[in-house]
Structures are given as C-alpha cells and as structure tokens.
Short mmCIF file of N, CA, C and O in Angstrom, two decimals:
data_model
loop_
_atom_site.label_atom_id
_atom_site.label_comp_id
_atom_site.label_asym_id
_atom_site.label_seq_id
_atom_site.Cartn_x
_atom_site.Cartn_y
_atom_site.Cartn_z
N MET A 1 0.85 -1.15 0.00
CA MET A 1 0.00 0.03 0.01
C MET A 1 0.90 1.27 0.02
O MET A 1 1.87 1.29 0.72
N PHE A 2 0.57 2.21 -0.80
CA PHE A 2 1.31 3.48 -0.80
C PHE A 2 0.64 4.42 0.23
O PHE A 2 -0.56 4.68 0.08
N VAL A 3 1.42 4.93 1.11
CA VAL A 3 0.87 5.73 2.20
C VAL A 3 1.79 6.91 2.48
O VAL A 3 2.95 6.94 2.06
N ARG A 4 1.23 7.85 3.23
CA ARG A 4 2.02 8.99 3.73
C ARG A 4 2.08 8.80 5.23
O ARG A 4 1.15 8.47 5.91
N VAL A 5 3.33 8.88 5.76
CA VAL A 5 3.49 8.74 7.17
C VAL A 5 4.19 10.01 7.78
O VAL A 5 4.92 10.70 7.04
N GLU A 6 3.92 10.28 9.06
CA GLU A 6 4.52 11.35 9.78
C GLU A 6 4.86 10.90 11.17
O GLU A 6 4.02 10.15 11.80
N LYS A 7 6.00 11.23 11.69
CA LYS A 7 6.38 10.89 13.08
C LYS A 7 5.40 11.61 14.02
O LYS A 7 5.01 12.72 13.77
N VAL A 8 5.08 10.92 15.07
CA VAL A 8 4.22 11.48 16.17
C VAL A 8 4.99 11.35 17.47
O VAL A 8 5.92 10.53 17.60
N GLN A 9 4.59 12.16 18.39
CA GLN A 9 5.22 12.09 19.71
C GLN A 9 4.93 10.72 20.27
O GLN A 9 3.77 10.25 20.34
N GLN A 10 6.01 10.05 20.74
CA GLN A 10 5.84 8.69 21.29
C GLN A 10 5.11 8.77 22.56
O GLN A 10 5.41 9.49 23.50
N VAL A 11 4.06 7.89 22.68
CA VAL A 11 3.25 7.90 23.90
C VAL A 11 3.69 6.67 24.73
O VAL A 11 4.45 6.75 25.63
N SER A 12 3.13 5.52 24.41
CA SER A 12 3.48 4.30 25.14
C SER A 12 3.92 3.12 24.27
O SER A 12 4.04 1.98 24.74
N LEU A 13 4.12 3.38 22.99
CA LEU A 13 4.55 2.32 22.10
C LEU A 13 6.05 2.24 22.00
O LEU A 13 6.71 3.31 21.99
N PRO A 14 6.58 1.08 21.85
CA PRO A 14 8.08 1.00 21.64
C PRO A 14 8.35 1.47 20.24
O PRO A 14 7.53 1.45 19.31
N ARG A 15 9.65 1.76 19.96
CA ARG A 15 10.18 2.19 18.66
C ARG A 15 9.55 3.54 18.26
O ARG A 15 8.87 4.20 19.06
N VAL A 16 9.83 3.95 17.02
CA VAL A 16 9.32 5.19 16.51
C VAL A 16 7.85 4.97 16.10
O VAL A 16 7.51 3.97 15.50
N VAL A 17 7.02 5.90 16.46
CA VAL A 17 5.62 5.81 16.18
C VAL A 17 5.29 6.82 15.02
O VAL A 17 5.77 7.96 15.08
N VAL A 18 4.48 6.37 14.06
CA VAL A 18 4.08 7.25 12.97
C VAL A 18 2.59 7.22 12.88
O VAL A 18 1.90 6.24 13.25
N ARG A 19 2.06 8.25 12.30
CA ARG A 19 0.65 8.32 11.90
C ARG A 19 0.67 8.04 10.42
O ARG A 19 1.26 8.72 9.66
N VAL A 20 -0.06 6.98 10.01
CA VAL A 20 -0.11 6.53 8.60
C VAL A 20 -1.39 7.11 8.02
O VAL A 20 -2.49 6.93 8.61
N HIS A 21 -1.24 7.74 6.90
CA HIS A 21 -2.40 8.28 6.16
C HIS A 21 -2.52 7.44 4.86
O HIS A 21 -1.70 7.57 3.96
N SER A 22 -3.56 6.58 4.83
CA SER A 22 -3.77 5.70 3.64
C SER A 22 -4.89 6.22 2.90
O SER A 22 -5.69 7.02 3.35
N PRO A 23 -5.16 5.69 1.68
CA PRO A 23 -6.35 5.97 0.92
C PRO A 23 -7.65 5.66 1.64
O PRO A 23 -8.75 6.16 1.31
N VAL A 24 -7.62 4.73 2.64
CA VAL A 24 -8.82 4.30 3.31
C VAL A 24 -8.95 4.71 4.78
O VAL A 24 -9.80 4.33 5.49
N GLY A 25 -7.96 5.51 5.27
CA GLY A 25 -8.08 6.01 6.66
C GLY A 25 -6.69 6.23 7.27
O GLY A 25 -5.69 6.14 6.58
N THR A 26 -6.73 6.60 8.58
CA THR A 26 -5.58 6.99 9.26
C THR A 26 -5.48 6.20 10.63
O THR A 26 -6.47 6.01 11.25
N ALA A 27 -4.22 5.89 11.02
CA ALA A 27 -4.02 5.25 12.32
C ALA A 27 -2.58 5.45 12.70
O ALA A 27 -1.75 5.91 11.90
N VAL A 28 -2.26 5.12 13.92
CA VAL A 28 -0.92 5.15 14.45
C VAL A 28 -0.30 3.78 14.58
O VAL A 28 -1.05 2.87 14.92
N SER A 29 0.95 3.64 14.18
CA SER A 29 1.61 2.31 14.23
C SER A 29 3.09 2.48 14.51
O SER A 29 3.59 3.65 14.43
N ARG A 30 3.75 1.36 14.73
CA ARG A 30 5.23 1.39 14.84
C ARG A 30 5.87 1.41 13.49
O ARG A 30 5.40 0.84 12.52
N TRP A 31 7.00 2.15 13.42
CA TRP A 31 7.79 2.34 12.18
C TRP A 31 9.03 1.49 12.27
O TRP A 31 9.80 1.54 13.21
N HIS A 32 9.31 0.69 11.23
CA HIS A 32 10.46 -0.17 11.21
C HIS A 32 11.37 0.12 10.03
O HIS A 32 11.95 -0.76 9.44
N GLY A 33 11.49 1.37 9.70
CA GLY A 33 12.36 1.78 8.62
C GLY A 33 13.38 2.79 9.14
O GLY A 33 13.54 2.97 10.33
N ASP A 34 14.07 3.39 8.22
CA ASP A 34 15.12 4.46 8.53
C ASP A 34 14.42 5.54 9.30
O ASP A 34 13.45 6.15 8.80
N LEU A 35 14.96 5.86 10.47
CA LEU A 35 14.27 6.85 11.28
C LEU A 35 14.34 8.26 10.61
O LEU A 35 13.41 9.00 10.78
N GLY A 36 15.34 8.51 9.84
CA GLY A 36 15.42 9.86 9.18
C GLY A 36 14.45 10.00 8.01
O GLY A 36 14.26 11.06 7.51
N GLN A 37 13.89 8.88 7.56
CA GLN A 37 13.00 8.89 6.46
C GLN A 37 11.55 8.55 6.85
O GLN A 37 10.73 8.29 5.97
N ALA A 38 11.28 8.60 8.16
CA ALA A 38 9.87 8.28 8.56
C ALA A 38 8.83 9.19 8.02
O ALA A 38 7.76 8.78 7.74
N ASP A 39 9.15 10.51 7.94
CA ASP A 39 8.23 11.44 7.37
C ASP A 39 8.27 11.35 5.87
O ASP A 39 9.33 11.46 5.25
N GLY A 40 7.12 11.12 5.22
CA GLY A 40 7.13 11.08 3.75
C GLY A 40 6.18 10.02 3.26
O GLY A 40 5.36 9.43 4.00
N GLN A 41 6.32 9.80 1.96
CA GLN A 41 5.47 8.82 1.31
C GLN A 41 6.23 7.53 0.99
O GLN A 41 7.35 7.62 0.60
N HIS A 42 5.60 6.39 1.31
CA HIS A 42 6.28 5.08 1.24
C HIS A 42 5.34 4.06 0.77
O HIS A 42 4.12 4.10 1.11
N HIS A 43 5.87 3.05 0.13
CA HIS A 43 5.20 1.73 -0.03
C HIS A 43 5.48 1.00 1.24
O HIS A 43 6.64 0.95 1.71
N VAL A 44 4.49 0.39 1.92
CA VAL A 44 4.71 -0.30 3.19
C VAL A 44 4.07 -1.69 3.19
O VAL A 44 3.11 -1.96 2.52
N GLU A 45 4.66 -2.49 3.96
CA GLU A 45 4.09 -3.82 4.35
C GLU A 45 3.61 -3.70 5.77
O GLU A 45 4.26 -3.14 6.64
N TRP A 46 2.40 -4.15 5.98
CA TRP A 46 1.79 -4.16 7.29
C TRP A 46 2.04 -5.48 8.02
O TRP A 46 1.91 -6.52 7.32
N THR A 47 2.39 -5.47 9.22
CA THR A 47 2.42 -6.71 10.08
C THR A 47 1.63 -6.48 11.34
O THR A 47 1.64 -5.31 11.86
N VAL A 48 0.97 -7.46 11.82
CA VAL A 48 0.24 -7.40 13.07
C VAL A 48 0.63 -8.58 13.89
O VAL A 48 0.43 -9.71 13.51
N ASP A 49 1.18 -8.26 15.11
CA ASP A 49 1.60 -9.36 16.00
C ASP A 49 0.53 -9.69 17.02
O ASP A 49 0.71 -9.63 18.21
N GLU A 50 -0.63 -10.02 16.47
CA GLU A 50 -1.76 -10.37 17.29
C GLU A 50 -2.58 -11.38 16.49
O GLU A 50 -2.91 -11.16 15.30
N ASP A 51 -3.00 -12.52 17.14
CA ASP A 51 -3.80 -13.51 16.40
C ASP A 51 -5.21 -13.12 16.49
O ASP A 51 -5.65 -12.37 17.38
N LEU A 52 -5.94 -13.72 15.56
CA LEU A 52 -7.46 -13.45 15.52
C LEU A 52 -8.18 -14.45 16.33
O LEU A 52 -7.91 -15.63 16.34
N ASP A 53 -9.20 -13.96 17.08
CA ASP A 53 -10.06 -14.78 17.90
C ASP A 53 -11.50 -14.34 17.64
O ASP A 53 -11.93 -13.23 17.99
N TRP A 54 -12.27 -15.20 16.82
CA TRP A 54 -13.56 -14.86 16.38
C TRP A 54 -14.44 -14.41 17.53
O TRP A 54 -14.54 -15.06 18.57
N GLY A 55 -15.18 -13.25 17.39
CA GLY A 55 -16.02 -12.71 18.37
C GLY A 55 -15.29 -11.82 19.43
O GLY A 55 -15.94 -11.16 20.19
N GLN A 56 -13.99 -11.94 19.44
CA GLN A 56 -13.22 -11.13 20.38
C GLN A 56 -12.56 -9.93 19.68
O GLN A 56 -12.89 -8.81 20.04
N ASN A 57 -11.72 -10.18 18.67
CA ASN A 57 -11.08 -9.10 17.96
C ASN A 57 -11.38 -9.11 16.48
O ASN A 57 -10.82 -8.31 15.73
N ILE A 58 -12.27 -9.99 16.05
CA ILE A 58 -12.76 -10.07 14.66
C ILE A 58 -14.22 -10.32 14.60
O ILE A 58 -14.67 -11.24 15.35
N GLN A 59 -14.93 -9.67 13.75
CA GLN A 59 -16.38 -9.92 13.60
C GLN A 59 -16.75 -9.47 12.23
O GLN A 59 -16.07 -8.79 11.51
N LEU A 60 -17.95 -9.91 11.77
CA LEU A 60 -18.48 -9.48 10.48
C LEU A 60 -18.70 -7.99 10.54
O LEU A 60 -19.03 -7.44 11.53
N SER A 61 -18.55 -7.39 9.37
CA SER A 61 -18.75 -5.90 9.24
C SER A 61 -20.05 -5.64 8.58
O SER A 61 -20.42 -6.30 7.59
N ALA A 62 -20.76 -4.62 9.03
CA ALA A 62 -22.01 -4.19 8.36
C ALA A 62 -21.73 -3.40 7.09
O ALA A 62 -22.61 -3.25 6.31
N LEU A 63 -20.48 -2.88 7.00
CA LEU A 63 -20.09 -2.12 5.81
C LEU A 63 -19.11 -2.88 4.96
O LEU A 63 -18.24 -3.50 5.45
N ALA A 64 -19.39 -2.84 3.63
CA ALA A 64 -18.63 -3.56 2.68
C ALA A 64 -17.64 -2.59 1.98
O ALA A 64 -17.70 -2.38 0.74
N GLN A 65 -16.74 -2.01 2.73
CA GLN A 65 -15.77 -1.11 2.19
C GLN A 65 -14.53 -1.16 3.03
O GLN A 65 -14.65 -1.20 4.29
N ALA A 66 -13.35 -1.06 2.44
CA ALA A 66 -12.11 -1.06 3.16
C ALA A 66 -11.99 0.19 4.02
O ALA A 66 -12.50 1.26 3.63
N TRP A 67 -11.40 0.00 5.25
CA TRP A 67 -11.24 1.13 6.12
C TRP A 67 -10.12 0.88 7.09
O TRP A 67 -9.86 -0.26 7.43
N LEU A 68 -9.39 1.92 7.46
CA LEU A 68 -8.38 1.90 8.54
C LEU A 68 -8.70 3.02 9.46
O LEU A 68 -8.97 4.09 9.08
N GLY A 69 -8.72 2.68 10.80
CA GLY A 69 -8.97 3.73 11.75
C GLY A 69 -8.39 3.38 13.12
O GLY A 69 -7.71 2.41 13.24
N GLN A 70 -8.74 4.27 14.03
CA GLN A 70 -8.16 4.13 15.37
C GLN A 70 -9.27 4.45 16.41
O GLN A 70 -10.02 5.34 16.20
N ASP A 71 -9.30 3.68 17.48
CA ASP A 71 -10.17 3.88 18.57
C ASP A 71 -9.30 3.75 19.87
O ASP A 71 -9.07 2.65 20.33
N GLY A 72 -8.83 4.88 20.38
CA GLY A 72 -7.94 4.83 21.54
C GLY A 72 -6.65 4.10 21.19
O GLY A 72 -5.95 4.40 20.27
N ALA A 73 -6.43 3.04 21.96
CA ALA A 73 -5.16 2.28 21.79
C ALA A 73 -5.39 1.10 20.84
O ALA A 73 -4.50 0.24 20.76
N GLN A 74 -6.43 1.09 20.08
CA GLN A 74 -6.72 0.03 19.11
C GLN A 74 -6.70 0.55 17.66
O GLN A 74 -7.21 1.62 17.41
N VAL A 75 -6.15 -0.21 16.79
CA VAL A 75 -6.24 0.06 15.37
C VAL A 75 -7.31 -0.84 14.86
O VAL A 75 -7.49 -1.98 15.15
N ILE A 76 -8.16 -0.29 13.94
CA ILE A 76 -9.28 -1.02 13.34
C ILE A 76 -9.03 -1.18 11.85
O ILE A 76 -8.74 -0.19 11.14
N LEU A 77 -9.08 -2.39 11.36
CA LEU A 77 -8.95 -2.73 9.97
C LEU A 77 -10.19 -3.34 9.43
O LEU A 77 -10.68 -4.29 10.08
N ARG A 78 -10.68 -2.81 8.37
CA ARG A 78 -11.84 -3.47 7.75
C ARG A 78 -11.48 -3.87 6.31
O ARG A 78 -10.93 -3.08 5.52
N GLY A 79 -11.83 -5.09 6.01
CA GLY A 79 -11.46 -5.63 4.73
C GLY A 79 -12.10 -6.98 4.49
O GLY A 79 -12.94 -7.42 5.27
N ARG A 80 -11.68 -7.66 3.47
CA ARG A 80 -12.19 -9.01 3.15
C ARG A 80 -11.22 -10.05 3.68
O ARG A 80 -10.03 -9.97 3.58
N ILE A 81 -11.80 -11.08 4.33
CA ILE A 81 -11.00 -12.12 4.98
C ILE A 81 -10.92 -13.36 4.10
O ILE A 81 -11.84 -13.63 3.38
N ASP A 82 -9.80 -13.99 4.02
CA ASP A 82 -9.65 -15.29 3.37
C ASP A 82 -8.87 -16.19 4.28
O ASP A 82 -8.06 -15.72 5.15
N ILE A 83 -8.94 -17.51 4.12
CA ILE A 83 -8.21 -18.43 4.86
C ILE A 83 -7.21 -19.08 3.97
O ILE A 83 -7.63 -19.78 2.96
N SER A 84 -5.92 -18.93 4.24
CA SER A 84 -4.88 -19.51 3.35
C SER A 84 -4.51 -20.91 3.81
O SER A 84 -4.10 -21.73 3.01
N GLU A 85 -4.57 -21.20 5.10
CA GLU A 85 -4.29 -22.46 5.71
C GLU A 85 -5.24 -22.55 6.93
O GLU A 85 -5.74 -21.53 7.41
N PRO A 86 -5.34 -23.71 7.49
CA PRO A 86 -6.27 -23.86 8.66
C PRO A 86 -6.01 -22.87 9.78
O PRO A 86 -6.99 -22.46 10.51
N ASP A 87 -4.70 -22.48 10.03
CA ASP A 87 -4.40 -21.65 11.12
C ASP A 87 -3.92 -20.25 10.72
O ASP A 87 -3.37 -19.53 11.50
N ILE A 88 -4.12 -19.88 9.44
CA ILE A 88 -3.70 -18.58 8.97
C ILE A 88 -4.81 -17.92 8.15
O ILE A 88 -5.42 -18.58 7.20
N ALA A 89 -5.14 -16.67 8.44
CA ALA A 89 -6.07 -15.94 7.66
C ALA A 89 -5.34 -14.70 7.05
O ALA A 89 -4.35 -14.26 7.59
N VAL A 90 -5.88 -14.23 5.92
CA VAL A 90 -5.28 -13.11 5.23
C VAL A 90 -6.40 -12.04 5.05
O VAL A 90 -7.47 -12.35 4.52
N LEU A 91 -6.17 -10.89 5.53
CA LEU A 91 -7.09 -9.71 5.36
C LEU A 91 -6.62 -8.91 4.20
O LEU A 91 -5.43 -8.46 4.12
N GLU A 92 -7.51 -8.61 3.27
CA GLU A 92 -7.21 -7.74 2.14
C GLU A 92 -7.82 -6.37 2.46
O GLU A 92 -9.02 -6.27 2.65
N VAL A 93 -7.01 -5.34 2.58
CA VAL A 93 -7.46 -4.00 2.83
C VAL A 93 -6.96 -3.08 1.73
O VAL A 93 -5.76 -2.78 1.67
N ALA A 94 -7.77 -2.71 0.81
CA ALA A 94 -7.43 -1.77 -0.29
C ALA A 94 -6.19 -2.22 -1.04
O ALA A 94 -5.27 -1.43 -1.26
N GLY A 95 -6.10 -3.47 -1.32
CA GLY A 95 -5.05 -4.00 -2.13
C GLY A 95 -3.85 -4.46 -1.31
O GLY A 95 -2.91 -5.17 -1.82
N SER A 96 -3.79 -4.26 -0.01
CA SER A 96 -2.73 -4.77 0.83
C SER A 96 -3.19 -6.04 1.55
O SER A 96 -4.36 -6.12 1.96
N LEU A 97 -2.28 -6.98 1.64
CA LEU A 97 -2.62 -8.24 2.35
C LEU A 97 -1.88 -8.28 3.69
O LEU A 97 -0.68 -8.00 3.78
N ILE A 98 -2.66 -8.60 4.75
CA ILE A 98 -2.09 -8.69 6.10
C ILE A 98 -2.40 -10.09 6.63
O ILE A 98 -3.59 -10.49 6.64
N MET A 99 -1.37 -10.87 6.96
CA MET A 99 -1.54 -12.19 7.52
C MET A 99 -1.72 -12.20 9.00
O MET A 99 -1.14 -11.39 9.72
N PHE A 100 -2.61 -13.09 9.42
CA PHE A 100 -2.88 -13.25 10.87
C PHE A 100 -2.91 -14.77 11.24
O PHE A 100 -3.35 -15.63 10.49
N GLY A 101 -2.41 -15.06 12.42
CA GLY A 101 -2.59 -16.36 13.00
C GLY A 101 -3.97 -16.45 13.54
O GLY A 101 -4.63 -15.39 13.79
N LEU A 102 -4.44 -17.65 13.75
CA LEU A 102 -5.82 -17.83 14.30
C LEU A 102 -5.71 -18.56 15.67
O LEU A 102 -5.09 -19.54 15.80
N VAL A 103 -6.46 -18.00 16.67
CA VAL A 103 -6.57 -18.63 17.92
C VAL A 103 -7.46 -19.88 17.83
O VAL A 103 -7.19 -20.91 18.32
N THR A 104 -8.62 -19.69 17.11
CA THR A 104 -9.55 -20.72 16.84
C THR A 104 -9.88 -20.60 15.35
O THR A 104 -9.82 -19.55 14.79
N PRO A 105 -10.39 -21.68 14.72
CA PRO A 105 -10.79 -21.56 13.32
C PRO A 105 -11.92 -20.55 13.13
O PRO A 105 -12.73 -20.29 14.03
N LEU A 106 -11.90 -19.85 11.97
CA LEU A 106 -12.93 -18.96 11.69
C LEU A 106 -14.21 -19.72 11.29
O LEU A 106 -14.12 -20.89 10.87
N PRO A 107 -15.39 -19.09 11.40
CA PRO A 107 -16.64 -19.84 11.02
C PRO A 107 -16.63 -20.33 9.58
O PRO A 107 -16.02 -19.74 8.70
N GLU A 108 -17.35 -21.42 9.36
CA GLU A 108 -17.54 -21.97 8.00
C GLU A 108 -18.07 -20.89 7.05
O GLU A 108 -18.95 -20.12 7.46
N GLY A 109 -17.60 -20.86 5.84
CA GLY A 109 -18.17 -19.98 4.86
C GLY A 109 -17.78 -18.54 4.99
O GLY A 109 -18.35 -17.66 4.36
N ILE A 110 -16.85 -18.24 5.89
CA ILE A 110 -16.47 -16.80 6.07
C ILE A 110 -15.58 -16.29 5.00
O ILE A 110 -15.48 -15.05 4.84
N ALA A 111 -14.90 -17.12 4.25
CA ALA A 111 -13.94 -16.59 3.23
C ALA A 111 -14.64 -15.68 2.24
O ALA A 111 -15.70 -15.96 1.81
N GLY A 112 -14.03 -14.53 2.06
CA GLY A 112 -14.53 -13.50 1.18
C GLY A 112 -15.44 -12.54 1.81
O GLY A 112 -15.85 -11.50 1.24
N ALA A 113 -15.78 -12.74 3.12
CA ALA A 113 -16.73 -11.84 3.80
C ALA A 113 -15.96 -10.53 4.24
O ALA A 113 -14.76 -10.56 4.49
N TRP A 114 -16.70 -9.49 4.41
CA TRP A 114 -16.18 -8.27 5.00
C TRP A 114 -16.16 -8.38 6.49
O TRP A 114 -17.17 -8.72 7.11
N VAL A 115 -15.02 -8.11 7.10
CA VAL A 115 -14.85 -8.20 8.54
C VAL A 115 -14.20 -6.92 9.13
O VAL A 115 -13.58 -6.17 8.34
N GLU A 116 -14.35 -6.77 10.39
CA GLU A 116 -13.66 -5.67 11.09
C GLU A 116 -12.77 -6.34 12.17
O GLU A 116 -13.23 -7.16 12.90
N ILE A 117 -11.56 -5.91 12.17
CA ILE A 117 -10.57 -6.43 13.07
C ILE A 117 -10.06 -5.32 13.99
O ILE A 117 -9.71 -4.27 13.47
N ARG A 118 -10.02 -5.56 15.30
CA ARG A 118 -9.54 -4.52 16.28
C ARG A 118 -8.36 -5.10 16.95
O ARG A 118 -8.48 -6.20 17.60
N VAL A 119 -7.17 -4.51 16.88
CA VAL A 119 -5.97 -5.01 17.46
C VAL A 119 -5.26 -3.85 18.20
O VAL A 119 -5.51 -2.69 17.89
N ALA A 120 -4.41 -4.18 19.15
CA ALA A 120 -3.69 -3.22 19.90
C ALA A 120 -2.75 -2.45 18.92
O ALA A 120 -2.10 -3.05 18.15
N ALA A 121 -2.72 -1.12 19.03
CA ALA A 121 -1.86 -0.33 18.17
C ALA A 121 -0.43 -0.76 18.30
O ALA A 121 0.32 -0.72 17.39
N ALA A 122 -0.01 -1.20 19.56
CA ALA A 122 1.36 -1.60 19.80
C ALA A 122 1.72 -2.88 18.99
O ALA A 122 2.87 -3.19 18.81
N SER A 123 0.71 -3.56 18.47
CA SER A 123 1.02 -4.81 17.67
C SER A 123 1.12 -4.56 16.20
O SER A 123 1.33 -5.45 15.41
N VAL A 124 0.83 -3.35 15.77
CA VAL A 124 0.81 -3.03 14.37
C VAL A 124 2.14 -2.35 13.91
O VAL A 124 2.50 -1.40 14.57
N SER A 125 2.75 -2.87 12.85
CA SER A 125 4.00 -2.31 12.41
C SER A 125 4.01 -2.07 10.92
O SER A 125 3.32 -2.77 10.17
N LEU A 126 4.75 -1.06 10.52
CA LEU A 126 4.93 -0.70 9.08
C LEU A 126 6.37 -0.90 8.70
O LEU A 126 7.26 -0.42 9.40
N TYR A 127 6.63 -1.63 7.62
CA TYR A 127 7.93 -1.83 7.02
C TYR A 127 7.97 -1.24 5.68
O TYR A 127 7.31 -1.74 4.74
N PRO A 128 8.68 -0.15 5.47
CA PRO A 128 8.79 0.41 4.12
C PRO A 128 9.61 -0.43 3.18
O PRO A 128 10.52 -1.14 3.64
N PHE A 129 9.29 -0.35 1.90
CA PHE A 129 10.03 -1.10 0.89
C PHE A 129 10.02 -0.30 -0.42
O PHE A 129 9.17 0.51 -0.63
N ARG A 130 10.96 -0.64 -1.26
CA ARG A 130 11.05 0.00 -2.60
C ARG A 130 10.53 -0.93 -3.62
O ARG A 130 10.84 -2.15 -3.62
N LEU A 131 9.80 -0.44 -4.58
CA LEU A 131 9.30 -1.23 -5.70
C LEU A 131 10.40 -1.39 -6.78
O LEU A 131 11.19 -0.52 -6.97
#
C-alpha cells in the first residue's frame, strides 16, 4: 500500500511511532524503517503481532468497504478475509494483504466476507520497501 507517514510524539509504544495516512483512513503504528525517512510517502508492508479470535477481535462488518481507523489504543482494519491455511487468515485492505494467525478456526463460509478487526496499536508495524 502506498501511504504517507509522519512521526508522532511517542506515547506508550516502543520504537518510532508514525501516523499513517492511507487511501482508506488513518491510524498510528510502529515504524520499522530508517528513522530519518519516517516522514514522507512510502510503499509499506503491514504486520500485526496479534492472532485473531472470532467474536473477540474479529467480527463481520455491516459495511462492505475497506477502512483503517483508530479507537484509543486500538487500530481498526476493515477488509475481506480469506483463509490460506487452517491456522492462517489473510485480510485484504485496499489491495494490501495482512496475514494473521488464528486462535480458533474462523466460522464456516467466512472466506470472502467483509470483517472488522480490532488490534492493539502496539501490535501493528509498518515496514517500508522500494518497488
């Protein structure tokens, strides 16, 4: 995903914290790139160090559109879910794919459905890369 990021004052997250402005929304996450280049536009890979647990941090979405947002210390990701292996799910958010481990299997027939995932902001990281 191509995004604009800007350094923010570090609150309680380890590493450098950035506010990411994407085509589908804004949130705060950890930055794992060159500190001097944190401000600017980048292609990024998203990683989330939190597994999905149906009904706890993942649920069906009433809205069928990609979205990225923040609610306090949580990042909210809305997209289409797919299951690549029995214990791995992939969320597609506006062309970006984010892999998640699963605490328990997702419900039958969920593949392709719009879901909303809420994870701790401290578990979300951005890794810039060059095309």
